[in-house]
XYZ file of C-alpha atoms in Angstrom:
466
model
C 26.211 -127.636 -20.544
C 28.888 -125.310 -18.439
C 30.822 -126.292 -21.711
C 28.399 -125.542 -24.264
C 27.633 -122.522 -22.456
C 31.663 -121.574 -22.123
C 32.373 -121.944 -26.326
C 28.948 -119.885 -27.017
C 29.884 -117.198 -24.564
C 33.349 -117.108 -26.306
C 32.497 -117.367 -29.512
C 29.770 -114.259 -29.125
C 33.236 -112.358 -27.685
C 34.861 -113.431 -30.393
C 32.193 -112.313 -32.997
C 31.875 -108.955 -30.952
C 35.553 -108.232 -31.271
C 36.523 -109.258 -34.968
C 34.442 -108.635 -37.821
C 35.528 -111.656 -39.946
C 35.455 -114.522 -37.151
C 34.174 -117.380 -39.383
C 37.690 -117.423 -40.975
C 39.579 -115.753 -38.633
C 41.803 -118.527 -36.703
C 42.471 -119.590 -40.217
C 43.513 -116.430 -41.240
C 46.257 -115.895 -38.045
C 47.363 -119.559 -38.717
C 48.592 -119.216 -41.894
C 50.185 -115.816 -41.386
C 51.783 -117.081 -38.161
C 53.253 -119.713 -40.792
C 54.567 -117.993 -43.203
C 56.715 -116.067 -40.168
C 57.789 -119.406 -39.522
C 58.443 -120.019 -43.121
C 60.564 -116.829 -43.494
C 62.542 -117.626 -40.463
C 63.592 -120.864 -41.916
C 64.172 -119.855 -45.070
C 66.888 -117.131 -43.620
C 68.063 -119.598 -41.654
C 68.592 -122.107 -43.931
C 69.082 -120.940 -47.604
C 69.436 -124.479 -49.004
C 66.469 -125.872 -47.465
C 62.835 -126.862 -49.879
C 59.856 -126.321 -48.737
C 57.366 -129.562 -48.643
C 54.388 -128.856 -47.936
C 52.947 -124.954 -48.571
C 49.433 -125.531 -50.951
C 47.727 -125.952 -47.316
C 48.319 -122.493 -46.428
C 45.636 -121.577 -49.674
C 43.024 -121.881 -47.179
C 39.721 -120.085 -47.342
C 40.347 -117.706 -44.206
C 44.137 -117.074 -45.608
C 41.821 -116.414 -49.168
C 39.352 -114.387 -47.524
C 42.337 -111.552 -46.731
C 43.899 -111.896 -49.674
C 40.119 -110.731 -51.702
C 39.929 -107.679 -49.110
C 43.475 -106.673 -50.144
C 42.360 -106.472 -53.563
C 41.475 -103.384 -55.577
C 37.857 -103.267 -55.359
C 37.474 -100.492 -58.369
C 39.850 -102.713 -60.608
C 38.959 -103.713 -64.137
C 37.387 -107.430 -64.476
C 38.815 -110.250 -66.309
C 37.184 -112.776 -68.691
C 34.653 -113.600 -65.851
C 32.963 -110.457 -65.687
C 32.795 -110.631 -62.090
C 33.849 -107.490 -59.952
C 34.972 -107.233 -56.140
C 31.360 -106.341 -55.197
C 29.614 -108.905 -56.822
C 31.924 -111.698 -55.772
C 31.611 -110.262 -51.982
C 27.962 -110.587 -51.795
C 28.474 -114.576 -51.192
C 31.810 -114.349 -49.878
C 32.315 -116.957 -47.587
C 30.536 -119.836 -50.225
C 32.632 -118.463 -52.863
C 35.918 -119.418 -50.584
C 34.739 -122.412 -49.241
C 34.357 -123.738 -52.720
C 37.426 -122.549 -54.022
C 38.994 -123.984 -51.375
C 37.694 -127.172 -52.187
C 38.142 -127.014 -55.724
C 42.084 -126.275 -55.469
C 42.271 -128.782 -52.636
C 40.670 -131.548 -55.274
C 43.311 -130.384 -58.051
C 40.450 -129.095 -60.063
C 40.669 -125.262 -59.608
C 42.191 -123.713 -63.150
C 42.946 -120.356 -63.781
C 40.657 -118.864 -66.451
C 42.667 -116.995 -69.714
C 43.184 -113.664 -68.745
C 41.992 -110.804 -70.882
C 44.815 -108.890 -73.207
C 44.107 -105.179 -73.515
C 46.949 -102.910 -74.169
C 48.191 -99.594 -72.330
C 50.405 -96.847 -73.691
C 54.265 -97.604 -73.212
C 55.769 -94.836 -75.048
C 55.096 -92.304 -77.298
C 55.384 -94.772 -80.671
C 54.061 -98.484 -78.949
C 52.133 -100.332 -76.284
C 52.497 -102.741 -73.719
C 50.150 -105.521 -73.510
C 48.641 -106.669 -70.136
C 46.571 -109.063 -68.975
C 43.322 -109.078 -66.720
C 42.601 -112.096 -64.514
C 39.534 -113.107 -63.168
C 38.549 -111.974 -59.974
C 38.880 -115.503 -58.396
C 42.352 -116.016 -59.985
C 43.587 -112.575 -58.591
C 42.688 -114.062 -55.256
C 44.641 -116.900 -55.508
C 47.611 -115.106 -57.507
C 47.942 -112.969 -54.403
C 47.653 -115.499 -52.057
C 50.557 -117.622 -53.622
C 52.773 -114.264 -54.263
C 52.500 -113.736 -50.175
C 54.054 -117.571 -49.690
C 56.734 -116.943 -52.235
C 57.468 -113.513 -50.602
C 58.070 -115.052 -47.362
C 60.506 -117.410 -49.203
C 62.351 -115.390 -51.304
C 62.513 -112.079 -49.133
C 65.315 -114.013 -47.521
C 67.226 -114.955 -50.830
C 66.950 -111.731 -53.302
C 69.860 -109.369 -52.869
C 70.317 -105.434 -51.876
C 70.556 -104.835 -55.339
C 67.188 -106.159 -56.287
C 64.518 -103.179 -55.387
C 61.202 -103.536 -57.435
C 57.940 -104.812 -56.060
C 59.692 -105.789 -52.824
C 58.423 -104.893 -49.079
C 59.857 -101.157 -47.969
C 61.677 -101.193 -51.370
C 61.345 -98.648 -54.335
C 61.986 -97.017 -57.340
C 63.175 -94.201 -55.150
C 65.654 -96.357 -53.303
C 67.054 -97.770 -56.480
C 67.398 -94.136 -57.671
C 69.369 -93.052 -54.422
C 71.363 -96.220 -54.685
C 72.779 -95.264 -58.012
C 73.123 -91.663 -56.518
C 75.532 -93.139 -53.921
C 77.407 -95.089 -55.895
C 78.026 -92.551 -58.387
C 78.949 -89.573 -55.892
C 80.857 -92.013 -53.466
C 82.534 -94.792 -55.613
C 85.230 -95.015 -58.296
C 82.894 -95.518 -61.305
C 83.463 -93.955 -64.542
C 81.098 -96.020 -67.108
C 77.778 -97.163 -67.193
C 75.630 -100.167 -68.940
C 72.335 -99.272 -70.125
C 70.207 -102.257 -70.821
C 66.770 -102.899 -71.276
C 65.638 -106.531 -72.046
C 63.518 -107.345 -75.185
C 60.176 -108.408 -74.051
C 60.938 -109.279 -70.595
C 57.553 -110.581 -69.237
C 56.397 -111.961 -72.895
C 59.302 -114.162 -73.112
C 60.301 -115.686 -69.948
C 60.844 -119.587 -70.014
C 58.541 -121.517 -68.272
C 60.464 -124.638 -68.165
C 63.232 -122.810 -66.260
C 61.044 -120.727 -64.405
C 59.642 -124.118 -62.945
C 62.979 -125.052 -62.224
C 64.206 -122.117 -60.259
C 61.200 -122.671 -57.737
C 62.175 -126.109 -57.545
C 65.251 -125.147 -55.681
C 63.232 -123.825 -53.199
C 59.942 -125.744 -52.997
C 59.304 -129.402 -52.832
C 55.485 -129.412 -53.066
C 53.839 -130.755 -56.290
C 50.576 -129.181 -55.248
C 51.606 -125.896 -55.117
C 53.979 -125.974 -58.005
C 50.825 -127.370 -60.333
C 49.321 -124.239 -59.686
C 51.855 -121.900 -60.389
C 52.718 -123.626 -63.225
C 48.519 -123.732 -64.582
C 48.998 -119.858 -64.249
C 51.674 -119.859 -66.793
C 49.904 -121.948 -69.040
C 46.488 -120.292 -68.380
C 46.953 -118.013 -71.830
C 44.925 -115.059 -72.511
C 41.884 -114.227 -75.013
C 42.784 -111.046 -77.570
C 39.945 -110.216 -80.282
C 37.689 -113.249 -79.308
C 40.332 -115.411 -79.701
C 42.160 -117.672 -77.492
C 45.685 -117.736 -77.153
C 48.021 -120.301 -75.309
C 50.833 -119.242 -73.315
C 54.328 -121.127 -74.381
C 56.149 -118.744 -72.583
C 55.969 -115.701 -70.417
C 54.542 -114.669 -67.248
C 50.777 -113.391 -66.304
C 51.690 -109.887 -66.624
C 48.591 -107.717 -65.067
C 48.074 -110.228 -61.783
C 49.334 -109.956 -58.595
C 51.694 -113.076 -59.110
C 53.631 -111.810 -62.192
C 56.522 -109.162 -60.465
C 57.011 -111.866 -57.741
C 58.008 -114.949 -60.536
C 59.806 -112.212 -62.493
C 61.768 -111.214 -59.764
C 62.770 -115.283 -58.592
C 63.493 -115.516 -62.239
C 65.861 -112.365 -62.770
C 67.394 -112.940 -59.064
C 68.806 -116.321 -60.554
C 69.484 -115.391 -63.780
C 71.226 -111.774 -63.165
C 71.783 -110.712 -59.401
C 73.297 -113.820 -58.184
C 75.352 -114.386 -61.233
C 76.050 -111.062 -60.983
C 77.559 -111.189 -57.533
C 78.968 -114.481 -57.481
C 80.181 -115.343 -60.909
C 80.755 -111.629 -63.101
C 81.793 -109.730 -60.328
C 84.669 -111.457 -59.123
C 86.240 -111.909 -62.676
C 86.293 -107.844 -63.246
C 89.386 -105.872 -62.349
C 87.831 -102.734 -61.026
C 84.635 -101.704 -58.759
C 81.698 -102.437 -60.265
C 78.039 -102.524 -59.225
C 74.447 -103.625 -60.420
C 71.193 -101.867 -59.643
C 68.012 -103.411 -60.610
C 64.001 -102.511 -60.550
C 61.831 -105.347 -62.123
C 63.240 -105.896 -65.070
C 64.802 -102.496 -65.236
C 68.639 -102.233 -64.368
C 71.937 -100.042 -65.034
C 75.087 -101.504 -64.442
C 78.005 -99.848 -63.486
C 81.984 -100.164 -63.485
C 84.928 -98.646 -62.819
C 87.004 -99.037 -66.296
C 85.635 -99.499 -70.058
C 87.019 -102.861 -70.239
C 85.117 -104.275 -67.554
C 81.980 -102.342 -68.808
C 82.230 -104.210 -71.921
C 83.055 -107.464 -70.464
C 80.097 -106.963 -68.129
C 77.483 -106.443 -71.774
C 78.845 -108.997 -73.009
C 78.527 -111.514 -70.485
C 75.233 -110.568 -70.135
C 73.962 -110.989 -73.216
C 75.208 -114.688 -73.601
C 73.771 -114.976 -70.075
C 70.434 -113.927 -71.144
C 70.849 -115.894 -74.356
C 71.218 -118.768 -71.839
C 68.047 -118.512 -70.681
C 65.781 -117.684 -73.848
C 65.965 -113.507 -73.445
C 67.370 -111.032 -75.473
C 68.799 -107.542 -74.725
C 67.332 -104.839 -76.824
C 69.971 -103.969 -80.040
C 68.777 -100.745 -79.963
C 68.537 -99.487 -76.087
C 71.749 -101.659 -74.691
C 74.876 -99.349 -74.657
C 78.337 -98.942 -72.590
C 79.312 -95.503 -72.100
C 81.618 -93.165 -70.146
C 79.601 -91.437 -67.288
C 81.165 -90.158 -63.907
C 83.539 -87.444 -62.239
C 85.360 -87.078 -65.405
C 82.766 -87.395 -68.093
C 82.383 -83.770 -68.790
C 86.564 -83.472 -69.013
C 86.376 -86.051 -71.568
C 83.706 -85.030 -73.823
C 85.218 -81.508 -73.897
C 88.924 -83.058 -74.947
C 86.883 -85.242 -77.299
C 84.416 -82.504 -78.682
C 81.187 -84.218 -78.274
C 78.484 -83.751 -75.901
C 78.152 -85.395 -72.231
C 76.641 -88.411 -71.980
C 73.204 -89.663 -70.531
C 71.390 -92.738 -69.440
C 67.762 -92.796 -68.457
C 66.379 -95.034 -65.878
C 63.116 -95.496 -64.265
C 61.869 -92.407 -65.879
C 64.673 -90.008 -65.070
C 68.027 -88.955 -67.466
C 70.725 -89.044 -65.442
C 73.218 -86.534 -66.344
C 77.012 -85.200 -65.359
C 76.532 -82.115 -63.174
C 78.467 -79.745 -60.443
C 77.471 -78.842 -56.882
C 77.852 -75.007 -55.917
C 81.307 -75.318 -55.053
C 82.145 -77.440 -58.200
C 82.188 -80.875 -57.043
C 80.403 -83.828 -59.219
C 76.541 -84.441 -59.096
C 74.512 -86.837 -60.520
C 72.088 -84.876 -62.131
C 68.383 -86.222 -63.138
C 65.306 -84.797 -64.900
C 62.071 -86.391 -66.365
C 62.874 -88.316 -69.207
C 61.690 -86.721 -72.434
C 59.752 -89.665 -73.369
C 58.133 -89.985 -70.051
C 57.292 -85.971 -69.884
C 55.345 -85.970 -72.919
C 53.954 -88.899 -71.932
C 52.204 -87.588 -69.151
C 51.633 -83.964 -70.399
C 49.519 -85.967 -73.206
C 47.698 -87.680 -70.490
C 46.578 -85.151 -68.761
C 45.675 -83.260 -71.867
C 43.837 -85.571 -72.515
C 41.837 -86.309 -69.223
C 41.090 -82.474 -69.058
C 39.541 -82.725 -72.288
C 37.120 -85.872 -71.586
C 36.365 -84.723 -68.364
C 35.237 -80.775 -68.772
C 32.355 -81.958 -70.390
C 31.496 -85.221 -68.643
C 30.710 -83.535 -64.835
C 30.916 -79.955 -63.419
C 34.331 -78.294 -62.179
C 33.872 -78.734 -58.151
C 33.645 -82.827 -59.094
C 36.960 -83.237 -60.886
C 38.730 -80.145 -59.367
C 39.822 -82.638 -56.464
C 40.931 -85.605 -58.781
C 43.334 -82.888 -60.971
C 44.453 -82.005 -57.580
C 45.220 -85.581 -56.669
C 46.923 -85.932 -60.033
C 49.664 -83.384 -59.628
C 49.998 -84.499 -55.868
C 51.260 -88.034 -57.467
C 53.148 -86.788 -60.377
C 55.335 -84.792 -57.757
C 55.411 -87.638 -55.550
C 57.663 -90.145 -58.149
C 58.995 -87.297 -59.759
C 59.897 -85.115 -56.836
C 62.993 -86.065 -56.869
C 66.314 -83.825 -56.197
C 67.454 -81.853 -59.175
C 63.991 -81.985 -61.221
C 62.719 -79.050 -59.683
C 62.696 -77.602 -63.126
C 60.680 -80.153 -65.065
C 57.960 -80.277 -62.546
C 57.715 -76.778 -62.820
C 57.220 -77.386 -66.404
C 54.558 -79.897 -65.953
C 52.548 -77.280 -63.492
C 52.452 -74.489 -66.081
C 51.725 -77.120 -68.794
C 48.609 -78.174 -66.649
C 47.474 -75.116 -65.785
C 47.639 -74.022 -69.198
C 45.609 -77.299 -70.488
C 43.465 -76.166 -67.691
C 42.610 -72.922 -68.296
C 42.006 -73.774 -72.047
C 39.396 -76.555 -71.323
C 37.500 -74.405 -68.877
C 36.951 -71.836 -71.430
C 35.952 -74.345 -74.230
C 33.481 -75.580 -72.005
C 31.132 -73.012 -72.743
C 29.861 -70.978 -75.805
C 32.300 -68.005 -74.824
C 35.795 -67.550 -73.180
C 34.905 -67.530 -69.365
C 38.433 -66.794 -67.765
C 41.227 -64.434 -68.910
C 44.177 -65.145 -67.185
C 43.853 -62.456 -64.648
C 40.458 -64.027 -63.851
C 42.072 -67.747 -63.651
C 44.764 -66.272 -61.043
C 42.455 -65.109 -58.677
C 40.316 -68.378 -59.158
C 43.600 -70.307 -58.194
C 44.008 -68.286 -55.576
C 40.627 -69.361 -53.688
C 40.689 -72.945 -55.047
C 44.541 -73.490 -55.517
C 46.303 -76.348 -57.111
C 49.421 -78.069 -55.606
C 52.667 -76.211 -56.491
C 56.018 -78.377 -57.372
C 57.869 -79.823 -54.273
C 60.800 -81.927 -53.958
C 59.322 -85.081 -51.957
C 62.810 -87.247 -51.799
C 66.384 -85.500 -51.469
C 68.718 -87.640 -52.119
C 71.420 -84.810 -51.203
C 70.301 -85.043 -47.451
C 69.480 -88.837 -47.707
C 66.120 -88.340 -46.446
C 62.732 -89.562 -48.310
C 59.454 -87.989 -48.184
C 56.483 -89.647 -46.993
C-alpha cells in the first residue's frame, strides 16, 4: 500500500509538471540514445549500427508530431495536423504497432508543382501526415549518425549551418586564398534521379539494421500520385518530406564531398576548394587546368552513379583578383557566376583591393517581384488592409533576412521600391476611384510604416544577423 501510494504520488507530480506525461519516459529515452549514438559515430567512423528501428517508439513519434508544421498542406490521406492530434495517443500506438510488425507502408505522395524559375516548375511531393511523422523520426536518427561524418564543405539542411554560412565561406576563400577560376555546376534533376540501389549501399556502410533500412527503402519506393494516376518510383528521393534532405546529403557526401577531398584534390597541382549546399555547389581552383580536370572528373563521377551535370548550366570560368585585368586585356566583360540566389562578381573596395561582390540574381529578383505583385493583387480584394498589412511587413522582413547580405543593398532598395509601387497600384484599384495620391500614400506609410531595406548578414565584419 505504501508503494502504491508513492507511485500514484510520483505519477501525479509528473503529470502536473509535464504536459505529455504518457510518453515522457520514451521521449527522453530516445533522445538520450541519440546522444549516445552520435558519440559512438564520432569515435568510431567505421562502426555499423545494428539496432535503430526500436527508437521509433510512440513517445519519440509524439515529439516528431509536435515538431511538424501545423498549417502544411495535406497529402493523399487528406488528414490535417489538427485532425490527427484529436486521438494522438491511439494513433501513435497503432502506428508503432504496425512498424514493429513490419505492416507499415508509406502512402504515395501527392505530386504538385511549384515555380522554379521564369520558365520551369519544380515537382514536389506532399506525404501523408503519418508519413511525415515517421520521416522526421528517421531523419533525426540519421542526423545523429551522419552529422559526425559530414564534411565542413557541406552546408545544406544541417544544424547551425545554412546558406549564409556557405556564402560567407565562398567570400572568405576568394578574398584570402589563391583562387582564380570557378567551376559553376548544376546536377540535372538531382532529386528525381538519385539511384535507390546506390542510396541503400551508402546507408549500409553505417547501418546494419534490416528493419530500419526496410523503412527507408519503402519510402523510396512509395511513389506518387499525379492527375489521379499512381506513378511508381524507380529512382529519386521523396522530395517534399522531412527525409529527402537528409538522404540527399548522405548521397552527395559519398559521391561528391569525400571523393573531392580524398581522391580528386590530391591530384590537382594548385589550391582547390568545394562548397556545397544540398545539390547546389561551386568548385574553386587556382589554375585553369585544375578547373578543367575538376569538371571532367565530376562529369565521370556523377555518371558512374546515374547522375548528369546539366550541359547548359555547367561551365569553367576565370574569376578572382585578376579577372578584371584579364577581361580588359581580352576585350570582354568580366565573368560572374550564380550561387544560392546571388550573382557573384568581381568588385573593388574603397582602397582598390579585390572584393567579391554579390547581388540578387536576375531570375530570383524577377520571381520575387512577380510573386509580390500577384499576392497583392489577390489579397487586396479578399480582406481589409489592416488584415494583410502585417503579412506584407513579414514578407519584406523575410526578403531582407535572406537577401540582406553585404554588397546587396541596392537590390534590396529596388525590391522595396517595386513593392511600394505595387501596393499603391492595388490599393487604388480596390475601390471605384483612386484613393491615394503619392503624397497621401507617403503620409500613410509614415503612420503605418513598412520595413525598410537592411543588411542582415555582414560578410566584411564576419558577423551574422539573427
